[in-house]
XYZ file of N, CA and C in Angstrom:
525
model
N 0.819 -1.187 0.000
C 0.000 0.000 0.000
C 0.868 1.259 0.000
N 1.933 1.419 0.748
C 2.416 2.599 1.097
C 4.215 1.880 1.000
N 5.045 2.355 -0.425
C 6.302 1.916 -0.252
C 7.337 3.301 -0.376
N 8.537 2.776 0.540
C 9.164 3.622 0.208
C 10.780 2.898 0.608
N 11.663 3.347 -0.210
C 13.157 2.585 -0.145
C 14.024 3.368 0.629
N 15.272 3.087 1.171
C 16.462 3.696 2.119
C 15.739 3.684 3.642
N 16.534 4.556 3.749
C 16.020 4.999 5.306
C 15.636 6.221 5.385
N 15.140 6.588 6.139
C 14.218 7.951 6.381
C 14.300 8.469 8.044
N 14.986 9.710 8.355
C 15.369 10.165 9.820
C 14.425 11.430 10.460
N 14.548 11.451 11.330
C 13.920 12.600 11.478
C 14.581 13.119 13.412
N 14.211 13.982 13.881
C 15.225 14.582 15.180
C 14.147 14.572 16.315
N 14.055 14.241 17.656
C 13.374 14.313 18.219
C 13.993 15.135 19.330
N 13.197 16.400 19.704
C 14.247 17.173 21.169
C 12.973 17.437 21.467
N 13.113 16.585 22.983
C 12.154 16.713 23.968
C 12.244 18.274 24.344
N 12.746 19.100 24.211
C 12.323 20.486 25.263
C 11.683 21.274 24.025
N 11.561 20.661 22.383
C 10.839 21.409 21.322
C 9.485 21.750 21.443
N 9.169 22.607 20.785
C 7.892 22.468 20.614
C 6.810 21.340 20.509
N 5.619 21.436 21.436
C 5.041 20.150 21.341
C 4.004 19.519 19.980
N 3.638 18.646 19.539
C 2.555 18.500 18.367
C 1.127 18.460 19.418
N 0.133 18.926 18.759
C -0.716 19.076 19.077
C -1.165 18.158 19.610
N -2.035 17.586 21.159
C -2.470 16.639 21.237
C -4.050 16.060 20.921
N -4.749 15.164 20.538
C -5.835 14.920 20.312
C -6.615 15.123 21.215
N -7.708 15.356 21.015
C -8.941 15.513 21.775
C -9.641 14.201 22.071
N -9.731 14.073 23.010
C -10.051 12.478 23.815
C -11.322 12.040 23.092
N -11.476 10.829 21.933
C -12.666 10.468 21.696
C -13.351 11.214 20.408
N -12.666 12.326 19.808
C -12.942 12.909 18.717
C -12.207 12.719 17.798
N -12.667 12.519 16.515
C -12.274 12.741 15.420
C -11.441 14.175 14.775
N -10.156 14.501 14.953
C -9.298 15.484 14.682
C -8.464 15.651 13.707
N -8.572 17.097 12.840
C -7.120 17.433 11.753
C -6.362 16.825 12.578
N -5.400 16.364 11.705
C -4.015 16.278 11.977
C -3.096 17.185 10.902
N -1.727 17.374 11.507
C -0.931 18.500 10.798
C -1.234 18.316 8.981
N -0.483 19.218 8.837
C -0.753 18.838 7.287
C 0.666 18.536 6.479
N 0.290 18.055 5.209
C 1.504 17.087 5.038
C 2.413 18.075 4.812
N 3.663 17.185 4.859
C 4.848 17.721 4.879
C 5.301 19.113 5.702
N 4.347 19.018 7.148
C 4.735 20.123 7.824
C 5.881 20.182 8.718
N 5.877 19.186 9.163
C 6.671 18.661 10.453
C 8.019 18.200 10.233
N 9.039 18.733 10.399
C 10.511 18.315 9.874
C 10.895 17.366 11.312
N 9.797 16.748 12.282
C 9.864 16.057 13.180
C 9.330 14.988 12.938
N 8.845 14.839 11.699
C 7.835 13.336 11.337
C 8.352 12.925 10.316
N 7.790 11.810 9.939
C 8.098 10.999 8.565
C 6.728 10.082 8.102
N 6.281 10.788 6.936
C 4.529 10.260 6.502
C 5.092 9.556 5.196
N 4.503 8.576 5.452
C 3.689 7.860 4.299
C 2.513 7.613 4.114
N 1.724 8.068 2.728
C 0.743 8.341 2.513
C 0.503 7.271 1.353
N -0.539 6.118 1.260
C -0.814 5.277 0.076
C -1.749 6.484 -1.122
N -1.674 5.764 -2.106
C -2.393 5.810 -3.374
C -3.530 6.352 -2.517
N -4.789 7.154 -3.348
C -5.952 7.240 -3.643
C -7.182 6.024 -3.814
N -7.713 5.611 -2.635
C -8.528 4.612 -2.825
C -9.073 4.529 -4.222
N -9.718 3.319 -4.536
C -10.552 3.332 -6.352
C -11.437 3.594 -5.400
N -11.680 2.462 -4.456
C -13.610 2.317 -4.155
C -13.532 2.398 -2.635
N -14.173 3.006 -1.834
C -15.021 2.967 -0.460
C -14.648 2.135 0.289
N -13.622 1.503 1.504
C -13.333 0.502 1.499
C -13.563 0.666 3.260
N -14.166 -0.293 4.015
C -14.038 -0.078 5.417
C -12.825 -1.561 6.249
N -12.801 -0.675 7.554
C -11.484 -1.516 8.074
C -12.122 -1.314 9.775
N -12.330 -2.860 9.980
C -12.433 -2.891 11.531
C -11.357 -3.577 12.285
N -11.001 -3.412 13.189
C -9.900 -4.521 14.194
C -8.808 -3.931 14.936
N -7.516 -4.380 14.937
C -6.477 -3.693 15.346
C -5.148 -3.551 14.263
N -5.430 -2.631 13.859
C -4.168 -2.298 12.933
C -2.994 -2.515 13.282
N -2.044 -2.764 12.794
C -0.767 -3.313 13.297
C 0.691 -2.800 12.332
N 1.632 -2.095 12.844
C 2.705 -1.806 12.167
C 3.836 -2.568 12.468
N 4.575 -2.426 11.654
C 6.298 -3.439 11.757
C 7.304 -2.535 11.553
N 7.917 -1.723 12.003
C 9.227 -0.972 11.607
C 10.157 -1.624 12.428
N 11.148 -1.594 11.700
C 12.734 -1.457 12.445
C 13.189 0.371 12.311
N 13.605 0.387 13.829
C 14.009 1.900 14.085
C 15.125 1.805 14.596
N 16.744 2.713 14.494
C 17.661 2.744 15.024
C 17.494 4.405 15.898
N 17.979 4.625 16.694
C 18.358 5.566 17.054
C 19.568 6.281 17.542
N 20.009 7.444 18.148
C 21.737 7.238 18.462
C 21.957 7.445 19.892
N 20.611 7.233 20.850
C 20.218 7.221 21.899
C 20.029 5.415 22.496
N 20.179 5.006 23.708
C 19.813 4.227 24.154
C 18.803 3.464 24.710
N 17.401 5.180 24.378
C 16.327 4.886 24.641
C 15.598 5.641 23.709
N 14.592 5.778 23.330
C 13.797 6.826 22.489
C 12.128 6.417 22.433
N 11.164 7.436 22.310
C 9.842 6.862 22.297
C 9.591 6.687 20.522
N 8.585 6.243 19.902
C 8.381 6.247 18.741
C 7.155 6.183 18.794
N 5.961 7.500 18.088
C 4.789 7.236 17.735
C 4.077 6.799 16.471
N 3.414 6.679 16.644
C 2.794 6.257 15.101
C 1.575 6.178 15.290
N 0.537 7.092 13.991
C -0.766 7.892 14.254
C -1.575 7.508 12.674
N -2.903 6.775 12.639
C -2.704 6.410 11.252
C -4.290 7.412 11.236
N -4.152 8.298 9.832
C -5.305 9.374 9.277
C -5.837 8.787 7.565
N -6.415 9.541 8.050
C -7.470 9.779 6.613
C -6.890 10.735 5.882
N -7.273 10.767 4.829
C -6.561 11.846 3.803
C -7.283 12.310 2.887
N -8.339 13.717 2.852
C -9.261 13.592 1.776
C -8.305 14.147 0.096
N -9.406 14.083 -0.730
C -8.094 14.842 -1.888
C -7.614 15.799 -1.895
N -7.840 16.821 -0.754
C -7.226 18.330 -1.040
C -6.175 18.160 -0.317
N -5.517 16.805 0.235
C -4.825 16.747 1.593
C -4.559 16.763 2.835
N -6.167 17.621 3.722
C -6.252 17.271 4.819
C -6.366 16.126 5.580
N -5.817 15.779 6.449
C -5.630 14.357 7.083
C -6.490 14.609 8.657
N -7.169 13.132 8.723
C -7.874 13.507 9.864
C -7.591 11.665 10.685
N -7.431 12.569 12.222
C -6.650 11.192 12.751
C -7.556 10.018 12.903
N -7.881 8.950 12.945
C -8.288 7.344 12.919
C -7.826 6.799 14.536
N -6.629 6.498 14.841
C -6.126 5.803 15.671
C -4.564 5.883 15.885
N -3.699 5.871 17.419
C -2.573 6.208 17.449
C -1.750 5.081 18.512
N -0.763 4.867 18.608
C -0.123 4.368 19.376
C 1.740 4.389 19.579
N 2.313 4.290 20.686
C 3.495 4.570 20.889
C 3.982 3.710 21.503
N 5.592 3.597 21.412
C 6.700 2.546 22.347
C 7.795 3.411 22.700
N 8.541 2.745 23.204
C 9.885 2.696 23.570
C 10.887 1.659 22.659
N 11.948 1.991 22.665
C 13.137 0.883 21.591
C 13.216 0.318 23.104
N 13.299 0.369 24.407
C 13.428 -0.572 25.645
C 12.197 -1.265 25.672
N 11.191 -0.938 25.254
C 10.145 -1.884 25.870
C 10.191 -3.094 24.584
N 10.636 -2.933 23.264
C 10.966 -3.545 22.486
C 11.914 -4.711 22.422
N 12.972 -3.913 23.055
C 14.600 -4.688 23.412
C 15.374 -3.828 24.273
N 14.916 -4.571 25.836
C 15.138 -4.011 27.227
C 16.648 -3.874 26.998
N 17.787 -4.697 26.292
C 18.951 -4.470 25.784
C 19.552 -3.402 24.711
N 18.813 -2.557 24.379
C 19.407 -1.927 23.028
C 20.182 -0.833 23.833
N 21.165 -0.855 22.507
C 21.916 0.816 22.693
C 22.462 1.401 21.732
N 22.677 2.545 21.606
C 22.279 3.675 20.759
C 23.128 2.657 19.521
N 22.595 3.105 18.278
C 23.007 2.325 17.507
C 22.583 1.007 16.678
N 21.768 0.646 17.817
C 20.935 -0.808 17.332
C 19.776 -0.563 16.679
N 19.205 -1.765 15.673
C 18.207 -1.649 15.235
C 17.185 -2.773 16.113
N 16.392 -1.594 16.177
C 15.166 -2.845 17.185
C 14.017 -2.686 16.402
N 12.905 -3.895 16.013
C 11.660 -3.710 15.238
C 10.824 -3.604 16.303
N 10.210 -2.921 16.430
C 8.898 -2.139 16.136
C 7.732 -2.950 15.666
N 6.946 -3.853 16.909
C 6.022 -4.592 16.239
C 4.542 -4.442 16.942
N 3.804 -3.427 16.567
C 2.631 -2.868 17.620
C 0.992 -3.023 16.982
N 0.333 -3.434 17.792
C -0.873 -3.256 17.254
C -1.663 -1.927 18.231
N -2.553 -1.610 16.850
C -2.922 -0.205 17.496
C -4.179 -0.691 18.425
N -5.068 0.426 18.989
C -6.031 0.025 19.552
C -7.127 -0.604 18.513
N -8.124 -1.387 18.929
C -9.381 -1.822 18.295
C -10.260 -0.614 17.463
N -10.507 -0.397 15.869
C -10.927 0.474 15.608
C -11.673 0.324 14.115
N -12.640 1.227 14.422
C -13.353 0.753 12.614
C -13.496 2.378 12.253
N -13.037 2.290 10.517
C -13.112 3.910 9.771
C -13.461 2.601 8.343
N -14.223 4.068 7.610
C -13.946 3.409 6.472
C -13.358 5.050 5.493
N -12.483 4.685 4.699
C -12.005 5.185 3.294
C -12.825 5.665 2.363
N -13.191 6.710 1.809
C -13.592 7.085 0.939
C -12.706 6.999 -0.597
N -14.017 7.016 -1.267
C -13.337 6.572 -2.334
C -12.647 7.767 -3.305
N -11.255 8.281 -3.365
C -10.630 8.946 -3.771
C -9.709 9.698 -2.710
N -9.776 9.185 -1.574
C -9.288 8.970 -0.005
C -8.136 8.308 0.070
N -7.071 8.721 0.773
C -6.037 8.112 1.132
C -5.727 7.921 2.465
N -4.634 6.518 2.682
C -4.183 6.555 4.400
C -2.797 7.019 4.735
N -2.617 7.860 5.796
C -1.239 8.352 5.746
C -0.544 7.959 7.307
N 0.559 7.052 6.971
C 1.088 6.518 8.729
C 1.863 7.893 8.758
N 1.678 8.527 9.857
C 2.265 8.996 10.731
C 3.996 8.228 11.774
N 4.806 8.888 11.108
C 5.743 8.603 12.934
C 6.643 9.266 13.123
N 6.815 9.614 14.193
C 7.404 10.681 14.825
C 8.112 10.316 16.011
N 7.950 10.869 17.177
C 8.365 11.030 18.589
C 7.616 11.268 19.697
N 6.919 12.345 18.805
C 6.097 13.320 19.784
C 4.381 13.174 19.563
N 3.501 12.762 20.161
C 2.240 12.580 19.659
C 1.460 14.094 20.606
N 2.056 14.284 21.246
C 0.974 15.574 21.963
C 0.201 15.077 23.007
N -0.172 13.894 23.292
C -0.879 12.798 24.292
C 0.184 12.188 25.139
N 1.396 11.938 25.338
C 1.886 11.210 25.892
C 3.088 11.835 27.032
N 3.578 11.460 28.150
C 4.801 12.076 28.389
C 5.939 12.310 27.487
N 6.608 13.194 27.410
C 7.873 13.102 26.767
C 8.927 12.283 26.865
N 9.564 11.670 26.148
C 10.757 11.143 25.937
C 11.782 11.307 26.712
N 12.861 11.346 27.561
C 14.218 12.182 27.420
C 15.185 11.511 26.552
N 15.183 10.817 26.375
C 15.731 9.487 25.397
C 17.359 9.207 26.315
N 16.690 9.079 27.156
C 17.610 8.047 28.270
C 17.262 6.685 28.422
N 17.745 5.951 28.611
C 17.775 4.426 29.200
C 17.182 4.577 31.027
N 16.323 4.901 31.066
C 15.777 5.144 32.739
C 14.660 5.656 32.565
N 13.782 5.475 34.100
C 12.423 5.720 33.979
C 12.310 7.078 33.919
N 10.894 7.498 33.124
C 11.212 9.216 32.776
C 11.224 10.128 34.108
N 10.299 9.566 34.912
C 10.800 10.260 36.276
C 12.039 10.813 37.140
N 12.711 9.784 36.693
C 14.228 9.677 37.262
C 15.355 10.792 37.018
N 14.804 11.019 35.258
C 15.813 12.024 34.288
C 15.725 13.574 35.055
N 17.045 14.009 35.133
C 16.779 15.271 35.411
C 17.016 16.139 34.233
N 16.898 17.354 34.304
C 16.937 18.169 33.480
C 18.014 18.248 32.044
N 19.163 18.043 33.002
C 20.610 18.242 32.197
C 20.813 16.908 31.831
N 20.000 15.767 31.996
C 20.182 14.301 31.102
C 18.905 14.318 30.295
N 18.773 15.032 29.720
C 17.612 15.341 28.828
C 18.658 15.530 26.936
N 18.491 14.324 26.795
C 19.283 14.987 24.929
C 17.770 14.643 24.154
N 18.625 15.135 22.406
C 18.006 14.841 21.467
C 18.784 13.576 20.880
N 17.276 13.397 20.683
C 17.255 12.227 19.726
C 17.554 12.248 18.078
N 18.216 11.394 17.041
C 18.329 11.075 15.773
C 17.723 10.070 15.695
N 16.899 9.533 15.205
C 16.292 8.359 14.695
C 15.739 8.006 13.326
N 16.277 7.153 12.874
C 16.204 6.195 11.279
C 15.523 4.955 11.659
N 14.302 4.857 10.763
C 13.349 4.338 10.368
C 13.900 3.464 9.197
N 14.284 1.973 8.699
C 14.617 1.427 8.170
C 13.712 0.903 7.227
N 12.849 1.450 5.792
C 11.952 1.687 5.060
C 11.629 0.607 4.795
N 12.827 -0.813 4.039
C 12.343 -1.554 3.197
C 11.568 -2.704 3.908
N 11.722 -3.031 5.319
C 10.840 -3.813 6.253
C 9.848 -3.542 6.762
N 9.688 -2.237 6.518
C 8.175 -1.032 7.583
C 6.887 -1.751 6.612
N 5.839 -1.875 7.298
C 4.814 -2.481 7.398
C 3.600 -1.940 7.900
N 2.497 -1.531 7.449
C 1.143 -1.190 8.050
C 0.316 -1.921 7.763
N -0.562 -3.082 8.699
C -1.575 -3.809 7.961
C -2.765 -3.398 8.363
N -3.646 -3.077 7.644
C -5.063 -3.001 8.262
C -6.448 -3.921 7.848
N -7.030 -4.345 8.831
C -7.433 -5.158 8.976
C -9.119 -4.981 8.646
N -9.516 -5.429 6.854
C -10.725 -5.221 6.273
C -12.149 -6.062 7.536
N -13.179 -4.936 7.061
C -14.105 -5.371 7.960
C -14.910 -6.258 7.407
């Protein structure tokens, strides 16, 4: 549905500006494309026909980072034809909760199912994965190896993180 080759990076600094967070239970814009020099979208083709999707969606990335810890979100929208994207369903990790062993440098996959959810596609409609760092809903990152509580101020870095394209995966699950 949605391909793309190499790798693809993007910077995560927890003390940046935040992304907007969703509104609990509503249907919300999400940024618009190519705004965010903090994200990395892939957007499929233009539906032919009307297509609906119930269950738990599920992604596969391998992500490296140059941190020992880092969060990774991933937010999957709607896309009408003028380009506005409107959010569906979201979910986030850690490269530790993945592989309690990693360090900066490693590639750890990324294997999540989102929450339980039904949208359907319009026809001339597209889906666009979202992923980033930062979802606007969640605590921040410090992208330390320790619980976020723990981090103080001055162990607070930024993050680099590469998204390893040719294994990344979104399945969604027809109703």
């Amino acid at each position: 549905m949605m391909t793309r080759r190499g790798e693809v990076s993007w910077v995560y600094d927890p003390r940046g500006p935040r992304i907007p967070g969703l509104a609990e239970g509503k249907c919300q814009q999400s940024w618009a494309p190519k705004s965010r020099k903090d994200a990395v979208e892939f957007v499929s083709k233009p539906f032919e026909k009307e297509t609906s999707f119930f269950g738990k969606p599920r992604v596969t990335v391998p992500v490296k980072s140059d941190c020992d810890d880092t969060q990774v979100f991933f937010r999957i929208d709607l896309v009408d034809p003028e380009g506005k994207a409107w959010n569906v369903c979201q979910t986030i990790s850690t490269l530790r909760h993945a592989n309690p062993n990693c360090k900066a440098g490693d590639t750890v996959d990324l294997d999540l199912d989102f929450p339980l959810t039904g949208f359907t596609v319009k026809k001339g409609w597209g889906v666009r994965l979202d992923v980033c760092s930062d979802g606007g809903v969640y605590v921040q990152h410090a992208n330390r190896a320790k619980h976020w509580a723990e981090v103080t101020e001055r162990e607070v870095r930024v993050a680099h993180n590469t998204l390893l394209c040719g294994m990344a995966t979104l399945e969604l699950p027809l109703a």
